[in-house]
C-alpha cells in the first residue's frame, strides 16, 4: 500500500484491519466526573497496539480534532514521498502572506525557505499552522480526506487547512481581517464562541477517539502506508515539544510520541506510549470546556493522567510482564 492507492475517482481499496481483534475493558468509572469538576467534558479511547484490547468513554462520538489532524496530513505527505509522487527535499518559501500567527514559521518576521520535510517537522514538532497550510496545498486536502476513508476512519472529515478553519471563524463573526477578528472575538460571550463552525464537530475537521487510536495502531504496525511513511510519522510525533499532557504523565523509562490539538475551549492529545517491556498503547484524549481560558495546566495534567490510568488498566494484555517503573525513578 502506498500513496498511489488513492485515485481521483475515490476508488479506494478496502480499509486494512487491525492485526488482532481485541476486547473492551472497563475504564475508571469516575474519570468523566473528575473532568466535570474541572469544567470539562471528556472523550477518551486507549488501545493496545499489538492485541487490540481497548477501553474508552464516549469513544464513538465525533470530536473536533484541531491540530490533531496534522497526523493525517503528515502521514499523507510521507506516503506521497514514499510513492515518488513528491520530493521531500522540494523547496517552499514561507512568505508574509502565508503566515498565520502562532508558533514556528507562523511567527517569523521575514520570508524563509524550507524543504517540504522540514515543513513537516515544524508542523508536528511545534504545531506550526503556516507550515501545515503549505503542506495541505502541496499534498491536497481531498487526498487527506481520502486517506482517512482508506484507513477505515469512516466518520473522520477534513474540512480544510488551519487557515480555512480561521477563515471560517472570521466569516462567522463578520470580521474583515485578523485585527477585526481579534477585537470581535475578545468581546464575544463564551456561548457564542462555542457556536462557531470551527468548534462544531459536524461542521469542522473531526473524527472519533476510537478512529484516532485506530490510526495510530495502523501507523505503529506499518499498516497505514509504506513502512518508511509510517516511520516518518512516528519519528516526528516523538519530537513534539509540548510535553505537558501525555508526555508529563509517564516516567522517563516510557517513551511518548504524541500530537496535541488546541482551539478555544478545546484541548486534545493523541499519542502512543511504549513501555520498557515493549508494550505499546495508543491513546486519544479529547476535552471540551465552557471556559475559553488558554492556560489550563490543571486540565493538561488531567489529560495525561487519564491516558495513563486507562493504559494501566490494559497493562499485561499481551502477556508481557506488568512491570512497574524501574527502581530509582
Protein backbone atom coordinates (compact mmCIF):
# COMPACT_ATOMS: atom_id res chain seq x y z
CA UNK A 1 0.00 0.00 0.00
CA UNK A 2 1.33 3.44 -0.83
CA UNK A 3 0.24 6.93 -1.85
CA UNK A 4 -0.63 5.74 -5.35
CA UNK A 5 -3.51 3.73 -3.89
CA UNK A 6 -5.53 6.96 -3.79
CA UNK A 7 -7.26 7.70 -7.05
CA UNK A 8 -9.08 10.86 -8.14
CA UNK A 9 -12.27 8.82 -8.59
CA UNK A 10 -12.32 7.70 -4.97
CA UNK A 11 -11.98 4.03 -5.94
CA UNK A 12 -10.12 3.00 -2.83
CA UNK A 13 -9.05 -0.45 -1.64
CA UNK A 14 -10.71 -2.00 1.40
CA UNK A 15 -9.53 -0.48 4.69
CA UNK A 16 -6.87 -2.51 6.48
CA UNK A 17 -7.97 -4.39 9.55
CA UNK A 18 -6.07 -4.28 12.79
CA UNK A 19 -3.90 -7.31 13.35
CA UNK A 20 -5.85 -8.99 16.14
CA UNK A 21 -9.43 -8.25 17.22
CA UNK A 22 -9.43 -7.06 20.78
CA UNK A 23 -11.93 -6.79 23.57
CA UNK A 24 -13.08 -3.80 25.55
CA UNK A 25 -12.24 -3.44 29.23
CA UNK A 26 -13.81 -1.09 31.78
CA UNK A 27 -12.29 2.35 32.23
CA UNK A 28 -12.08 4.13 35.61
CA UNK A 29 -15.79 4.93 36.16
CA UNK A 30 -15.22 8.24 37.88
CA UNK A 31 -13.00 9.70 35.15
CA UNK A 32 -15.77 11.70 33.41
CA UNK A 33 -16.88 13.13 36.76
CA UNK A 34 -13.35 14.22 37.59
CA UNK A 35 -13.24 16.16 34.34
CA UNK A 36 -16.64 17.67 35.09
CA UNK A 37 -15.16 19.04 38.31
CA UNK A 38 -12.62 20.81 36.09
CA UNK A 39 -15.42 22.23 33.97
CA UNK A 40 -14.66 19.88 31.07
CA UNK A 41 -16.26 17.07 29.08
CA UNK A 42 -14.13 14.04 28.30
CA UNK A 43 -13.90 11.72 25.30
CA UNK A 44 -11.26 9.00 25.53
CA UNK A 45 -10.07 5.80 23.93
CA UNK A 46 -6.97 3.67 24.55
CA UNK A 47 -5.96 0.58 22.61
CA UNK A 48 -3.13 -1.94 22.81
CA UNK A 49 -1.26 -1.53 19.55
CA UNK A 50 -0.44 -5.24 19.42
CA UNK A 51 -3.54 -7.15 20.60
CA UNK A 52 -6.27 -4.53 20.15
CA UNK A 53 -7.71 -4.67 23.66
CA UNK A 54 -9.20 -1.31 24.43
CA UNK A 55 -11.06 0.91 26.85
CA UNK A 56 -12.88 4.16 26.35
CA UNK A 57 -15.52 6.71 27.24
CA UNK A 58 -17.78 8.27 24.61
CA UNK A 59 -15.22 6.94 22.14
CA UNK A 60 -17.59 6.79 19.19
CA UNK A 61 -18.83 10.37 19.41
CA UNK A 62 -17.35 12.86 16.92
CA UNK A 63 -14.97 15.42 18.37
CA UNK A 64 -13.16 18.48 17.00
CA UNK A 65 -9.64 17.41 16.01
CA UNK A 66 -7.98 20.85 15.86
CA UNK A 67 -4.25 20.29 15.22
CA UNK A 68 -4.54 16.54 15.76
CA UNK A 69 -5.46 16.41 12.05
CA UNK A 70 -1.80 17.17 11.31
CA UNK A 71 -1.01 13.48 11.95
CA UNK A 72 -3.16 12.53 8.95
CA UNK A 73 -1.67 15.38 6.91
CA UNK A 74 1.93 14.38 7.57
CA UNK A 75 1.13 10.70 7.01
CA UNK A 76 -0.21 11.58 3.56
CA UNK A 77 2.93 13.68 2.92
CA UNK A 78 5.20 10.75 3.77
CA UNK A 79 3.05 8.34 1.73
CA UNK A 80 3.36 10.53 -1.35
CA UNK A 81 7.12 10.86 -0.75
CA UNK A 82 7.48 7.07 -0.40
CA UNK A 83 5.50 6.61 -3.64
CA UNK A 84 7.73 9.09 -5.50
CA UNK A 85 4.83 11.50 -6.03
CA UNK A 86 6.75 14.36 -4.44
CA UNK A 87 10.32 15.09 -3.46
CA UNK A 88 10.62 15.69 0.30
CA UNK A 89 13.61 17.94 -0.41
CA UNK A 90 11.45 20.21 -2.62
CA UNK A 91 11.81 23.83 -1.51
CA UNK A 92 8.98 26.07 -0.40
CA UNK A 93 9.12 29.74 0.54
CA UNK A 94 7.07 30.90 3.52
CA UNK A 95 6.10 34.48 2.77
CA UNK A 96 4.30 37.15 4.77
CA UNK A 97 1.02 36.29 3.07
CA UNK A 98 1.38 32.68 4.27
CA UNK A 99 1.97 33.46 7.93
CA UNK A 100 -0.95 32.69 10.19
CA UNK A 101 0.31 33.66 13.63
CA UNK A 102 1.41 31.25 16.30
CA UNK A 103 4.44 29.03 16.54
CA UNK A 104 7.29 28.25 14.16
CA UNK A 105 7.39 29.94 10.77
CA UNK A 106 3.96 31.40 11.54
CA UNK A 107 5.68 33.86 13.88
CA UNK A 108 8.66 34.72 11.67
CA UNK A 109 9.31 38.32 10.67
CA UNK A 110 10.94 37.51 7.34
CA UNK A 111 10.44 35.16 4.42
CA UNK A 112 12.14 31.81 4.85
CA UNK A 113 12.79 28.86 2.53
CA UNK A 114 12.44 25.30 3.80
CA UNK A 115 12.17 21.84 2.34
CA UNK A 116 8.82 20.07 2.48
CA UNK A 117 10.15 17.62 5.05
CA UNK A 118 11.26 20.46 7.30
CA UNK A 119 7.77 21.94 6.95
CA UNK A 120 6.50 18.55 8.13
CA UNK A 121 8.93 18.72 11.04
CA UNK A 122 7.62 22.18 12.02
CA UNK A 123 4.04 21.01 11.59
CA UNK A 124 4.47 18.18 14.05
CA UNK A 125 7.12 19.37 16.49
CA UNK A 126 5.72 22.85 17.25
CA UNK A 127 2.30 22.58 15.53
CA UNK A 128 3.22 25.29 13.00
CA UNK A 129 -0.05 26.23 11.29
CA UNK A 130 1.64 28.04 8.40
CA UNK A 131 3.80 25.01 7.63
CA UNK A 132 0.67 22.85 7.76
CA UNK A 133 -1.14 25.18 5.34
CA UNK A 134 1.66 24.86 2.78
CA UNK A 135 1.77 21.07 3.17
CA UNK A 136 -2.01 20.89 2.75
CA UNK A 137 -1.72 22.84 -0.51
CA UNK A 138 1.05 20.53 -1.72
CA UNK A 139 -0.50 17.14 -0.90
CA UNK A 140 -4.16 18.13 -1.35
CA UNK A 141 -6.93 18.38 1.21
CA UNK A 142 -9.04 15.86 -0.70
CA UNK A 143 -6.25 13.29 -0.59
CA UNK A 144 -6.00 13.67 3.20
CA UNK A 145 -9.76 13.09 3.41
CA UNK A 146 -9.46 10.10 1.06
CA UNK A 147 -6.66 8.68 3.18
CA UNK A 148 -8.90 8.77 6.25
CA UNK A 149 -11.51 6.73 4.38
CA UNK A 150 -8.92 4.31 3.06
CA UNK A 151 -7.75 3.63 6.61
CA UNK A 152 -11.28 2.88 7.76
CA UNK A 153 -11.88 6.18 9.59
CA UNK A 154 -15.45 6.33 8.34
CA UNK A 155 -16.61 9.27 10.45
CA UNK A 156 -13.50 11.40 10.00
CA UNK A 157 -13.93 14.57 7.96
CA UNK A 158 -11.23 17.02 6.90
CA UNK A 159 -12.79 20.38 6.08
CA UNK A 160 -9.62 22.31 5.45
CA UNK A 161 -6.19 23.53 6.46
CA UNK A 162 -5.65 25.67 9.59
CA UNK A 163 -6.09 28.84 7.52
CA UNK A 164 -9.52 27.69 6.35
CA UNK A 165 -10.54 27.00 9.95
CA UNK A 166 -9.50 30.54 10.90
CA UNK A 167 -11.28 31.98 7.86
CA UNK A 168 -14.48 30.22 8.91
CA UNK A 169 -14.21 31.93 12.28
CA UNK A 170 -13.75 35.33 10.59
CA UNK A 171 -16.78 34.69 8.42
CA UNK A 172 -18.90 33.59 11.37
CA UNK A 173 -18.02 36.80 13.22
CA UNK A 174 -18.32 39.02 10.15
CA UNK A 175 -14.72 40.18 10.66
CA UNK A 176 -12.95 41.64 7.63
CA UNK A 177 -9.42 40.83 8.82
CA UNK A 178 -7.40 39.39 11.68
CA UNK A 179 -7.40 42.65 13.66
CA UNK A 180 -11.19 42.94 13.41
CA UNK A 181 -11.48 39.30 14.38
CA UNK A 182 -9.30 39.75 17.47
CA UNK A 183 -11.42 42.68 18.59
CA UNK A 184 -14.73 40.92 17.97
CA UNK A 185 -13.59 37.64 19.49
CA UNK A 186 -12.44 39.26 22.74
CA UNK A 187 -15.91 40.75 23.27
CA UNK A 188 -17.86 37.61 22.35
CA UNK A 189 -19.66 35.67 25.13
CA UNK A 190 -18.39 32.11 25.54
CA UNK A 191 -21.70 30.57 24.47
CA UNK A 192 -21.48 32.36 21.13
CA UNK A 193 -17.88 31.26 20.64
CA UNK A 194 -18.97 27.65 21.08
CA UNK A 195 -21.44 28.10 18.21
CA UNK A 196 -18.67 28.87 15.70
CA UNK A 197 -18.33 26.31 12.91
CA UNK A 198 -14.73 25.69 13.93
CA UNK A 199 -15.94 24.26 17.25
CA UNK A 200 -18.79 22.15 15.87
CA UNK A 201 -17.69 18.57 15.02
CA UNK A 202 -20.45 18.36 12.43
CA UNK A 203 -19.09 21.36 10.51
CA UNK A 204 -15.33 21.25 11.00
CA UNK A 205 -12.47 18.76 10.89
CA UNK A 206 -13.46 15.94 13.22
CA UNK A 207 -13.30 12.21 13.96
CA UNK A 208 -13.94 9.90 16.90
CA UNK A 209 -11.44 8.93 19.62
CA UNK A 210 -11.71 5.27 18.54
CA UNK A 211 -10.77 6.27 14.99
CA UNK A 212 -7.70 8.11 16.24
CA UNK A 213 -6.38 5.09 18.15
CA UNK A 214 -7.06 3.01 15.04
CA UNK A 215 -4.98 5.45 13.00
CA UNK A 216 -2.12 5.29 15.50
CA UNK A 217 -2.24 1.50 15.71
CA UNK A 218 -2.03 1.24 11.92
CA UNK A 219 0.91 3.67 11.83
CA UNK A 220 2.75 1.80 14.61
CA UNK A 221 2.22 -1.53 12.79
CA UNK A 222 3.37 -0.18 9.39
CA UNK A 223 -0.15 -0.70 8.03
CA UNK A 224 -1.08 2.91 7.25
CA UNK A 225 1.23 3.11 4.23
CA UNK A 226 4.75 2.19 3.24
CA UNK A 227 6.98 1.33 6.20
CA UNK A 228 9.07 4.43 5.52
CA UNK A 229 5.96 6.62 5.62
CA UNK A 230 4.80 5.18 8.94
CA UNK A 231 8.31 5.52 10.37
CA UNK A 232 8.37 9.18 9.32
CA UNK A 233 5.18 9.89 11.27
CA UNK A 234 6.42 8.01 14.33
CA UNK A 235 9.68 9.96 14.32
CA UNK A 236 8.03 13.38 14.04
CA UNK A 237 5.42 12.56 16.71
CA UNK A 238 8.31 11.72 19.04
CA UNK A 239 9.69 15.24 18.51
CA UNK A 240 6.66 17.17 19.74
CA UNK A 241 7.88 19.88 22.12
CA UNK A 242 4.60 20.09 24.04
CA UNK A 243 5.13 17.56 26.79
CA UNK A 244 2.56 18.97 29.22
CA UNK A 245 -0.16 16.42 28.50
CA UNK A 246 0.58 12.74 27.82
CA UNK A 247 4.33 13.29 27.96
CA UNK A 248 4.18 14.54 31.54
CA UNK A 249 2.13 11.60 32.80
CA UNK A 250 4.63 8.80 32.21
CA UNK A 251 8.02 8.12 33.75
CA UNK A 252 11.31 8.64 31.95
CA UNK A 253 11.56 4.97 31.04
CA UNK A 254 8.40 5.13 28.94
CA UNK A 255 8.62 6.82 25.54
CA UNK A 256 5.77 9.02 24.40
CA UNK A 257 5.13 10.11 20.79
CA UNK A 258 2.17 12.47 20.61
CA UNK A 259 0.34 15.31 18.87
CA UNK A 260 -1.74 17.91 20.64
CA UNK A 261 -4.67 19.96 19.37
CA UNK A 262 -5.98 23.20 20.84
CA UNK A 263 -8.74 25.64 19.98
CA UNK A 264 -10.81 27.92 22.22
CA UNK A 265 -12.37 25.55 24.77
CA UNK A 266 -10.78 22.51 23.08
CA UNK A 267 -7.73 20.64 24.43
CA UNK A 268 -6.76 17.32 22.86
CA UNK A 269 -3.86 14.92 22.63
CA UNK A 270 -3.30 11.63 20.86
CA UNK A 271 -0.20 9.51 21.12
CA UNK A 272 1.47 6.16 21.61
CA UNK A 273 3.32 5.20 24.78
CA UNK A 274 5.92 2.43 24.69
CA UNK A 275 6.95 0.77 27.95
CA UNK A 276 10.41 -0.69 28.65
CA UNK A 277 8.98 -4.20 28.13
CA UNK A 278 7.96 -3.28 24.58
CA UNK A 279 4.22 -2.97 25.24
CA UNK A 280 2.65 -0.19 23.15
CA UNK A 281 -0.64 1.63 23.69
CA UNK A 282 -2.41 4.18 21.52
CA UNK A 283 -4.27 6.89 23.44
CA UNK A 284 -6.71 9.58 22.29
CA UNK A 285 -7.99 12.13 24.82
CA UNK A 286 -10.33 14.94 23.79
CA UNK A 287 -11.79 17.59 26.09
CA UNK A 288 -14.17 20.49 25.80
CA UNK A 289 -14.61 23.29 28.36
CA UNK A 290 -17.16 26.04 28.70
CA UNK A 291 -14.36 28.38 29.75
CA UNK A 292 -12.22 29.75 26.94
CA UNK A 293 -9.10 30.14 29.06
CA UNK A 294 -5.99 29.30 27.06
CA UNK A 295 -3.93 28.42 30.13
CA UNK A 296 -5.20 25.27 31.84
CA UNK A 297 -2.25 23.38 33.34
CA UNK A 298 -4.73 21.53 35.57
CA UNK A 299 -6.55 20.22 32.51
CA UNK A 300 -3.30 19.38 30.71
CA UNK A 301 -2.31 17.31 33.74
CA UNK A 302 -5.73 15.65 33.84
CA UNK A 303 -5.47 14.71 30.15
CA UNK A 304 -2.16 12.97 30.73
CA UNK A 305 -3.36 11.35 33.93
CA UNK A 306 -6.48 9.98 32.25
CA UNK A 307 -4.41 8.47 29.47
CA UNK A 308 -2.07 6.84 31.96
CA UNK A 309 -4.89 5.44 34.10
CA UNK A 310 -6.62 3.81 31.17
CA UNK A 311 -3.38 2.37 29.83
CA UNK A 312 -2.53 0.95 33.25
CA UNK A 313 -5.82 -0.95 33.02
CA UNK A 314 -4.61 -2.52 29.77
CA UNK A 315 -1.15 -3.48 31.01
CA UNK A 316 -0.37 -7.17 30.70
CA UNK A 317 -2.95 -7.71 27.96
CA UNK A 318 -0.37 -9.23 25.60
CA UNK A 319 1.18 -11.50 28.19
CA UNK A 320 4.13 -9.19 28.83
CA UNK A 321 5.15 -8.70 32.43
CA UNK A 322 3.11 -5.97 34.06
CA UNK A 323 6.21 -4.08 35.08
CA UNK A 324 6.12 -1.15 37.39
CA UNK A 325 8.59 1.69 36.99
CA UNK A 326 12.19 0.56 37.39
CA UNK A 327 13.83 1.30 40.74
CA UNK A 328 15.21 4.78 41.04
CA UNK A 329 12.51 6.52 39.04
